[in-house]
Coordinates of C-alpha atoms in Angstrom, one line a residue:
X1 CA 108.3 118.5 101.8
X2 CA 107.7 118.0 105.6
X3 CA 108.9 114.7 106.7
X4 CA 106.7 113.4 110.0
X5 CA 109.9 112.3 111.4
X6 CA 110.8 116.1 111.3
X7 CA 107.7 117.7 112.0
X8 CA 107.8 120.2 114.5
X9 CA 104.0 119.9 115.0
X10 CA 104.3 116.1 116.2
X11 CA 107.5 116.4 119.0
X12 CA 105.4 118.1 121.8
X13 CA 102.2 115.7 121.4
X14 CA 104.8 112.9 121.6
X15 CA 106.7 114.0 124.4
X16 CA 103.7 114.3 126.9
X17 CA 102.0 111.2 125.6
X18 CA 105.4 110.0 126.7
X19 CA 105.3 111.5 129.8
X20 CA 101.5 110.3 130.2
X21 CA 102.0 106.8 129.8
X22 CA 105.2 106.8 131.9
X23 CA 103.7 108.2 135.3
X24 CA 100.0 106.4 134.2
X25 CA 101.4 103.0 133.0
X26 CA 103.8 102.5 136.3
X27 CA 101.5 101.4 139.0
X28 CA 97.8 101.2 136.7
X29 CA 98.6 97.4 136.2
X30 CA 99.0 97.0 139.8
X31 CA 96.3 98.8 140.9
X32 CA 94.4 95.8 142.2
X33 CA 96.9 94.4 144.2
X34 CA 97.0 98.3 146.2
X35 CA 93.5 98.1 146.9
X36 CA 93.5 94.6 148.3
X37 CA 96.2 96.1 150.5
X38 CA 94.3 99.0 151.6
X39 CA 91.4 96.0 152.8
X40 CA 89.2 96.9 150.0
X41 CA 87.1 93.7 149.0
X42 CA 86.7 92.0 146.4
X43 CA 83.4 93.4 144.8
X44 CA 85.0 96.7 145.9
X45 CA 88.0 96.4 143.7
X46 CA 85.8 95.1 140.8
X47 CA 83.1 98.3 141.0
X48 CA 86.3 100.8 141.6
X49 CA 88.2 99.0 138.8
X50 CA 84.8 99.3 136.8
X51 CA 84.1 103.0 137.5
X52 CA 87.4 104.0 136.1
X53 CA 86.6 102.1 132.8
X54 CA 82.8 103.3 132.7
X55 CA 83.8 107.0 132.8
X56 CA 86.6 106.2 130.5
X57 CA 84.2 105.2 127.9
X58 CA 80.8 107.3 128.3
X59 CA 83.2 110.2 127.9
X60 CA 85.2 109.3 125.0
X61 CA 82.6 110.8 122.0
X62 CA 81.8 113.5 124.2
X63 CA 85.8 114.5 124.5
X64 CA 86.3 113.8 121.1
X65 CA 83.3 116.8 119.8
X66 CA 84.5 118.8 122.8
X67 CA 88.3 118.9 120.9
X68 CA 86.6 120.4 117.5
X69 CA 85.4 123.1 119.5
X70 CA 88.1 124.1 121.9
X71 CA 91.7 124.2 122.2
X72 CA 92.9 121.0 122.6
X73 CA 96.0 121.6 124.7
X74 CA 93.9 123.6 127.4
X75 CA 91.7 119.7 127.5
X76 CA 95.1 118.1 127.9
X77 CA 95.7 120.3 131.0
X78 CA 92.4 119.6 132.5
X79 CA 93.0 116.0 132.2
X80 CA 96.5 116.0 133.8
X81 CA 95.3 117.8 136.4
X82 CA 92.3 115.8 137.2
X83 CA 94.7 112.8 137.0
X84 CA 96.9 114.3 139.3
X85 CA 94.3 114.7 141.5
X86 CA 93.7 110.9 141.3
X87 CA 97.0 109.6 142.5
X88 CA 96.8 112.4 145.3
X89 CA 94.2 110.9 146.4
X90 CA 94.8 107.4 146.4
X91 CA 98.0 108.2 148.3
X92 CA 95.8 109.6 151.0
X93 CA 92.2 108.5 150.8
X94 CA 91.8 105.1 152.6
X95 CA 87.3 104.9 152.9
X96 CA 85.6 103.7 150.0
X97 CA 83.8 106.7 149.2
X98 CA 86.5 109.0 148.7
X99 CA 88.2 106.0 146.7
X100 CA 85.5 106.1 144.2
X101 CA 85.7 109.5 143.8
X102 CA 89.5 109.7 142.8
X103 CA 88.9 106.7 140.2
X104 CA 85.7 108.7 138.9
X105 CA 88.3 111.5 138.2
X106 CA 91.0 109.2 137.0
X107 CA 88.7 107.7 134.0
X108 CA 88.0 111.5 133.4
X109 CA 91.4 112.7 133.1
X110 CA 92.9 109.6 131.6
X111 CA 90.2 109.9 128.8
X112 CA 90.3 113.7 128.5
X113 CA 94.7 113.4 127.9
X114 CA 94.1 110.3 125.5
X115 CA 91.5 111.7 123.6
X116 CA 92.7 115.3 123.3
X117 CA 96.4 114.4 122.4
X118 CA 95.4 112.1 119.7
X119 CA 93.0 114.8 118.3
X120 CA 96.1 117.0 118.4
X121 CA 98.0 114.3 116.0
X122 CA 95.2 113.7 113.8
X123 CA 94.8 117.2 112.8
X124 CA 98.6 118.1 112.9
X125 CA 99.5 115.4 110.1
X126 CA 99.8 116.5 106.8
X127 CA 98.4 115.5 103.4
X128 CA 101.8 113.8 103.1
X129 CA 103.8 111.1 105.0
X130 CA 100.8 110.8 107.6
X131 CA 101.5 107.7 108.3
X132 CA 104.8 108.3 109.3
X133 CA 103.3 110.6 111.8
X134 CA 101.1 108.6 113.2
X135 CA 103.6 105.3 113.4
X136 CA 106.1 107.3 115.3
X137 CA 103.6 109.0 117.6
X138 CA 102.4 105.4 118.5
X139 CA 105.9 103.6 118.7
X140 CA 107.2 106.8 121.2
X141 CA 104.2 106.1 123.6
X142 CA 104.1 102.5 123.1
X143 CA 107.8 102.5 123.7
X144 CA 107.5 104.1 127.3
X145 CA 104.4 102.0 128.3
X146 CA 106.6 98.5 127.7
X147 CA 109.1 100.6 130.0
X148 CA 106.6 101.6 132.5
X149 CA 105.5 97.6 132.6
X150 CA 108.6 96.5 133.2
X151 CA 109.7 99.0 136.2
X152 CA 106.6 99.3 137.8
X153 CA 107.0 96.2 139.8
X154 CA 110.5 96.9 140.6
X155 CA 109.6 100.2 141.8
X156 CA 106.7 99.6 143.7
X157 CA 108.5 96.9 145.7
X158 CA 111.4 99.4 146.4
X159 CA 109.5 102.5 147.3
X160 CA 105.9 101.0 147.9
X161 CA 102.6 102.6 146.1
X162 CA 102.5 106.0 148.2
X163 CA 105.4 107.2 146.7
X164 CA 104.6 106.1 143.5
X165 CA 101.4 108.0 143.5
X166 CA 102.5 110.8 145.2
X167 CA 105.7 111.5 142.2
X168 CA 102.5 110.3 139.6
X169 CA 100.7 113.4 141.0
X170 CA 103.7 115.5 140.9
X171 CA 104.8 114.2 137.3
X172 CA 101.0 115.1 135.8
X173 CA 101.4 118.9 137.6
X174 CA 104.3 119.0 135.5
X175 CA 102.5 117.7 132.2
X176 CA 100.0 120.1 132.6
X177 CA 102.2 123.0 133.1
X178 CA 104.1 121.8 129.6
X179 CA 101.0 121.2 128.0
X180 CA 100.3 125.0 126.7
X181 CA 103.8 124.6 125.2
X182 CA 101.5 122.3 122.7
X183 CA 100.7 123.8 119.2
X184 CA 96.9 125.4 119.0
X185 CA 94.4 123.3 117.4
X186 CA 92.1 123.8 114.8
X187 CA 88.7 124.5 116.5
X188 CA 85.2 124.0 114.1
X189 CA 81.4 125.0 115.2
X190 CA 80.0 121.9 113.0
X191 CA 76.5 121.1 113.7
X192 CA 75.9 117.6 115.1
X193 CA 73.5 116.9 111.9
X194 CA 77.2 117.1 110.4
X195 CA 78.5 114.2 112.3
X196 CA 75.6 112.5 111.6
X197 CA 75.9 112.5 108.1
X198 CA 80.2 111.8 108.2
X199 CA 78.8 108.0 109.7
X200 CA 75.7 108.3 107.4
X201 CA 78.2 105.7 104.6
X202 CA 77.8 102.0 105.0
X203 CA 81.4 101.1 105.1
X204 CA 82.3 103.5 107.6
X205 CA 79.5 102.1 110.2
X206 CA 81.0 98.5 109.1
X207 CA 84.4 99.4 110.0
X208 CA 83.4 100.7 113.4
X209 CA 81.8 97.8 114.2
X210 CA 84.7 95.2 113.3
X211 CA 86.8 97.5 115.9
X212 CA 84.3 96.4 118.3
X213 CA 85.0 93.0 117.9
X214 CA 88.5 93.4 117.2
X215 CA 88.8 95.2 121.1
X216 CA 87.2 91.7 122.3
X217 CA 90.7 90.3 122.6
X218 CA 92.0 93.8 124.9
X219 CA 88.8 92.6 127.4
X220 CA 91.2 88.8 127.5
X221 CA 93.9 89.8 128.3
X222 CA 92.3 92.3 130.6
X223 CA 90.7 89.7 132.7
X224 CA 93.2 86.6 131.7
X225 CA 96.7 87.1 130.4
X226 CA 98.7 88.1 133.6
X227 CA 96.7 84.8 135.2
X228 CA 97.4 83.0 132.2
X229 CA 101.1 83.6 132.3
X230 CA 101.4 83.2 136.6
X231 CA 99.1 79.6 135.9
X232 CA 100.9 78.4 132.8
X233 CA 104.2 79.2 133.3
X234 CA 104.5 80.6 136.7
X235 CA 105.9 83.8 136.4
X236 CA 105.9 86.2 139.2
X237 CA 105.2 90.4 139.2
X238 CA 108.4 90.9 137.4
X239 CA 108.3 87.7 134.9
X240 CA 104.9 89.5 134.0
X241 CA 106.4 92.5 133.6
X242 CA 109.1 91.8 131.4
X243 CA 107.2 89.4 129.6
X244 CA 104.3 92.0 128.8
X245 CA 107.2 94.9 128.1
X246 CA 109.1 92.9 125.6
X247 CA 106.0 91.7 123.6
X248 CA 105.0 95.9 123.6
X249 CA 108.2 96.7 122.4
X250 CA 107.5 94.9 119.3
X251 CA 104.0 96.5 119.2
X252 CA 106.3 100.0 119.0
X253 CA 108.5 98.7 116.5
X254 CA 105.5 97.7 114.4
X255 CA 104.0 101.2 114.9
X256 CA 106.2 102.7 113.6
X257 CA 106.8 100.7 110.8
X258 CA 103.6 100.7 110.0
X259 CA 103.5 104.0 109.5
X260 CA 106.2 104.5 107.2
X261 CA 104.6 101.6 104.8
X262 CA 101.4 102.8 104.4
X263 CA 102.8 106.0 103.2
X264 CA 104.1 104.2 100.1
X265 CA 101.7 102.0 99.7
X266 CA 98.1 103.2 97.2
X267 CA 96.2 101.5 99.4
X268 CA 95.8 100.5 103.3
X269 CA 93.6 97.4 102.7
X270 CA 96.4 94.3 102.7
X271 CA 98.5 95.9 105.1
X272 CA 95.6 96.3 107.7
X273 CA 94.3 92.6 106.4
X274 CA 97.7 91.3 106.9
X275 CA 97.8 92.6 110.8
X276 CA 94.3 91.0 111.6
X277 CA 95.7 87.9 110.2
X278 CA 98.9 87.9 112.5
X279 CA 97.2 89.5 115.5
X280 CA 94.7 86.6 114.9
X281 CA 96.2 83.5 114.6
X282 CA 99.5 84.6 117.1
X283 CA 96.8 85.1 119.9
X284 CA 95.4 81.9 119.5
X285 CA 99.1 80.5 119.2
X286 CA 100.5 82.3 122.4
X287 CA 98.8 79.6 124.7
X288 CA 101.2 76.8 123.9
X289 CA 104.4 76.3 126.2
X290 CA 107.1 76.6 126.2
X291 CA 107.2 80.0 127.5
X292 CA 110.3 81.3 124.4
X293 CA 107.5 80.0 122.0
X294 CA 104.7 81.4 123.3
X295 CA 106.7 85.0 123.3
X296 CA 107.3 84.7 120.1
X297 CA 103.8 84.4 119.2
X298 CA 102.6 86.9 121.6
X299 CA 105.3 89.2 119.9
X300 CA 104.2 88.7 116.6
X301 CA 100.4 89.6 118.3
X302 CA 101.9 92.3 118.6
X303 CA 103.2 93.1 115.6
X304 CA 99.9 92.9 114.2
X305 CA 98.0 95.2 116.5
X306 CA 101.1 97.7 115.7
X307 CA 100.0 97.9 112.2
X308 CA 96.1 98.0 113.2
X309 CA 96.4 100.7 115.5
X310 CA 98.4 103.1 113.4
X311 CA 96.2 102.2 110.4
X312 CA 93.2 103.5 112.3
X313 CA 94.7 106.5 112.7
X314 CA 95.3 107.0 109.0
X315 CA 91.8 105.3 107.4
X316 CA 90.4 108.0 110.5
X317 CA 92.1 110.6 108.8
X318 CA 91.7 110.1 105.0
X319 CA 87.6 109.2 105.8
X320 CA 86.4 112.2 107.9
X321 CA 86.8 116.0 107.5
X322 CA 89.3 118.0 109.4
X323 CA 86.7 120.2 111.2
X324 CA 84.9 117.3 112.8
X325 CA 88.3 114.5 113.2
X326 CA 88.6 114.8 116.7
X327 CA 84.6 114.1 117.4
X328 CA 84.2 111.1 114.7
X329 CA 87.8 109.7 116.0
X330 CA 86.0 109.7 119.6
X331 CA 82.7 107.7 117.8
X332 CA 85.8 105.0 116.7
X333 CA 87.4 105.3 120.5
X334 CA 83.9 104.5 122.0
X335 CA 83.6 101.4 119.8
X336 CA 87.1 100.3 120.4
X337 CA 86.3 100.8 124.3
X338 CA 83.1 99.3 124.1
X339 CA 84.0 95.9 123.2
X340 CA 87.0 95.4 125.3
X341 CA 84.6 96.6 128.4
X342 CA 81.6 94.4 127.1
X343 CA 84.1 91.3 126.7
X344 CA 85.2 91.4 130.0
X345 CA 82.1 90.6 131.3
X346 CA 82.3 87.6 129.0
X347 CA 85.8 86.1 129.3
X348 CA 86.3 87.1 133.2
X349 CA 84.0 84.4 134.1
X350 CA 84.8 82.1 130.9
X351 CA 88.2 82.2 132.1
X352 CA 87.3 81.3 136.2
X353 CA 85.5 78.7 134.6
X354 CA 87.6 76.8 131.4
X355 CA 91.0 78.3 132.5
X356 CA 92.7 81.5 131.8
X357 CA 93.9 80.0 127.9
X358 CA 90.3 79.8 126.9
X359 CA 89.4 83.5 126.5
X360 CA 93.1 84.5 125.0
X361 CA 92.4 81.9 121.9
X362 CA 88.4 82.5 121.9
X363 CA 89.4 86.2 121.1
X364 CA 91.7 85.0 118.6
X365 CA 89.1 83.3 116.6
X366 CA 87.0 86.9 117.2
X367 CA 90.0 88.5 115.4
X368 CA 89.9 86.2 112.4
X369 CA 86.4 87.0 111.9
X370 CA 86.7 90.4 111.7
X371 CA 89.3 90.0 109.2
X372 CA 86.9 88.0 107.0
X373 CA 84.1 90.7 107.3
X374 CA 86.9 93.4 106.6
X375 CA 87.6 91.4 103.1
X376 CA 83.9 90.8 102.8
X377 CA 83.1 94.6 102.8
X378 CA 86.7 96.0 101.6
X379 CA 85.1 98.4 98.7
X380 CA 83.1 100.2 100.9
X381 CA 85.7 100.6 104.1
X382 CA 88.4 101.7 102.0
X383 CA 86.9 103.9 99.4
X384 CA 88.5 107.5 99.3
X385 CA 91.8 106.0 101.7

């Protein structure tokens, strides 16, 4: 019996999703503050900020069907070496035109490396102890992103952003080099009539939807938890930081975790009910001082999302067929996408105008409504899983 923890099929995918969110996680937080350095406005850094996302989400499904029919570790290279292109650039290119280029080509190559790793998971995990595979894939790259938040700041005030794009650039050469060293994928020539009919079930189309709304809260805390935390407890760059990094170290502890549970569990459906619940009512929690408290909730937010994340993964791979997994798995990253981008258009002005608290516990409430139509419509999501 192959154990995921052992599986020789899962190391390489984790190591460069490792090495991805390490050299992507460092500075991508701080971006904004770079631009307003390099005199860009504020409308400019909104519509550069934008661009990236945009590109990152129209070509998320397209990715995802371009992974069934090639091999998914020649995708990976592109994307590292589109990203590496990216922080090239931005240690070089000061007009706005050329700006917008290198963040068209970030979102490319940051979606083509997410999208084509995790297709490479998916297909790699066996009938057995998948969610074991997936828990530690997540809780390795989660891992290094809570490290990445934490010594960005203290990097980028020691060696300033030029360097730190320029050893980004050099560190995704590097990824795509080690990127062939990634097993070959299983490739498929599935019509798109196919895909059509995989989402054709009720309870699928329900599921993808309450993702949707479940992504609301990533658009808060996109737009309002690092001014949350500066305006209601004043931390600085590096309180952020370790604040954010601590509260993702639980969300890699919960990964994996997760994972290992729902392999011994007959079905999915009260552990994924029991992370909406926490994620739900610890987001709406996190607002109160004092700041130890509020961590604690936020950690426990956490926790939940942990369990939700690597769930998707498995409910993803129980649900579709292996041929067409990576192009339905891109339909669920679109959705998941989708709603964080269309909620920050809502809670970036909600939270100018009520105070940065108001959009962290309106998404809260968002959460706990998805977990009521996920126990309203339970037969239909988690029939087969």
């Amino acid at each position: 019996m192959n154990r995921s923890g052992n599986n020789p099929g899962l190391a390489w995918p984790a190591g460069i999703a490792a090495g991805r969110a390490l050299v992507y996680r460092l500075t991508f937080f701080f971006l904004p503050l770079f631009l307003l350095e390099r005199g860009r406005s504020g409308w400019e850094v909104g519509l550069l900020m934008s661009l990236f996302a945009i590109t990152t989400l129209l070509l998320a499904m397209p990715f995802g069907f371009c992974n069934d029919r090639m091999e998914s570790r020649r995708l990976v290279a592109a994307g590292f070496a589109a990203l590496a292109v990216f922080y090239f650039g931005l240690s070089s290119a000061a007009g706005f035109g050329p700006l917008a280029l290198c963040f068209l080509l970030g979102g490319l190559g940051a979606s083509l490396t997410q999208i084509s790793l995790e297709s490479l998971v998916l297909k790699g995990a066996g009938p057995e102890n998948r969610g074991g595979h997936f828990g530690v894939y997540n809780s390795v790259t989660t891992l290094v992103v809570a490290a990445a938040v934490i010594a960005g700041g203290r990097l980028l005030e020691t060696l300033g952003f030029r360097s730190i794009f320029f050893f980004s650039g050099i560190g995704c050469l590097i990824l795509a080099g080690l990127s062939f060293r990634l097993g070959r994928s299983r490739q498929s020539r599935s019509p798109v009539s196919a895909y059509r009919e995989d989402l054709s079930a009720r309870g699928k189309r329900i599921f993808i939807l309450i993702l949707f709304f479940f992504a609301f809260h990533w658009g808060a805390e996109v737009t309002s938890y690092s001014p949350f935390l500066r305006e209601r407890f004043g931390y600085d760059l590096k309180g952020i930081g370790l604040y954010m990094g601590i509260a993702l170290a639980a969300l890699s502890a919960a990964s994996f975790l997760g994972g290992k549970l729902s392999d011994r569990l007959h079905s999915i459906r009260r552990v994924m009910a029991a992370g909406f619940i926490l994620s739900g009512v610890s987001q709406i929690l996190m607002i109160f001082p004092p700041p130890g408290l509020s961590l604690a909730f936020r950690i426990l937010h956490e926790v939940g999302d942990g369990i939700i994340l690597v769930l998707i993964f498995f409910w993803a791979s129980k649900t579709f067929h292996v041929a067409r997994l990576s192009g339905n798995y891109g339909v669920i990253t679109f959705s998941l996408l989708a709603g964080q981008a269309v909620s920050s258009l809502v809670f970036g002005p909600l939270g100018a105008a009520l105070g940065y608290a108001a959009p962290l516990w309106m998404s809260g409430i968002v959460i706990l409504l998805c977990f009521i139509a996920l126990q309203r419509y339970r037969r239909e999501i988690f029939a087969g899983t």
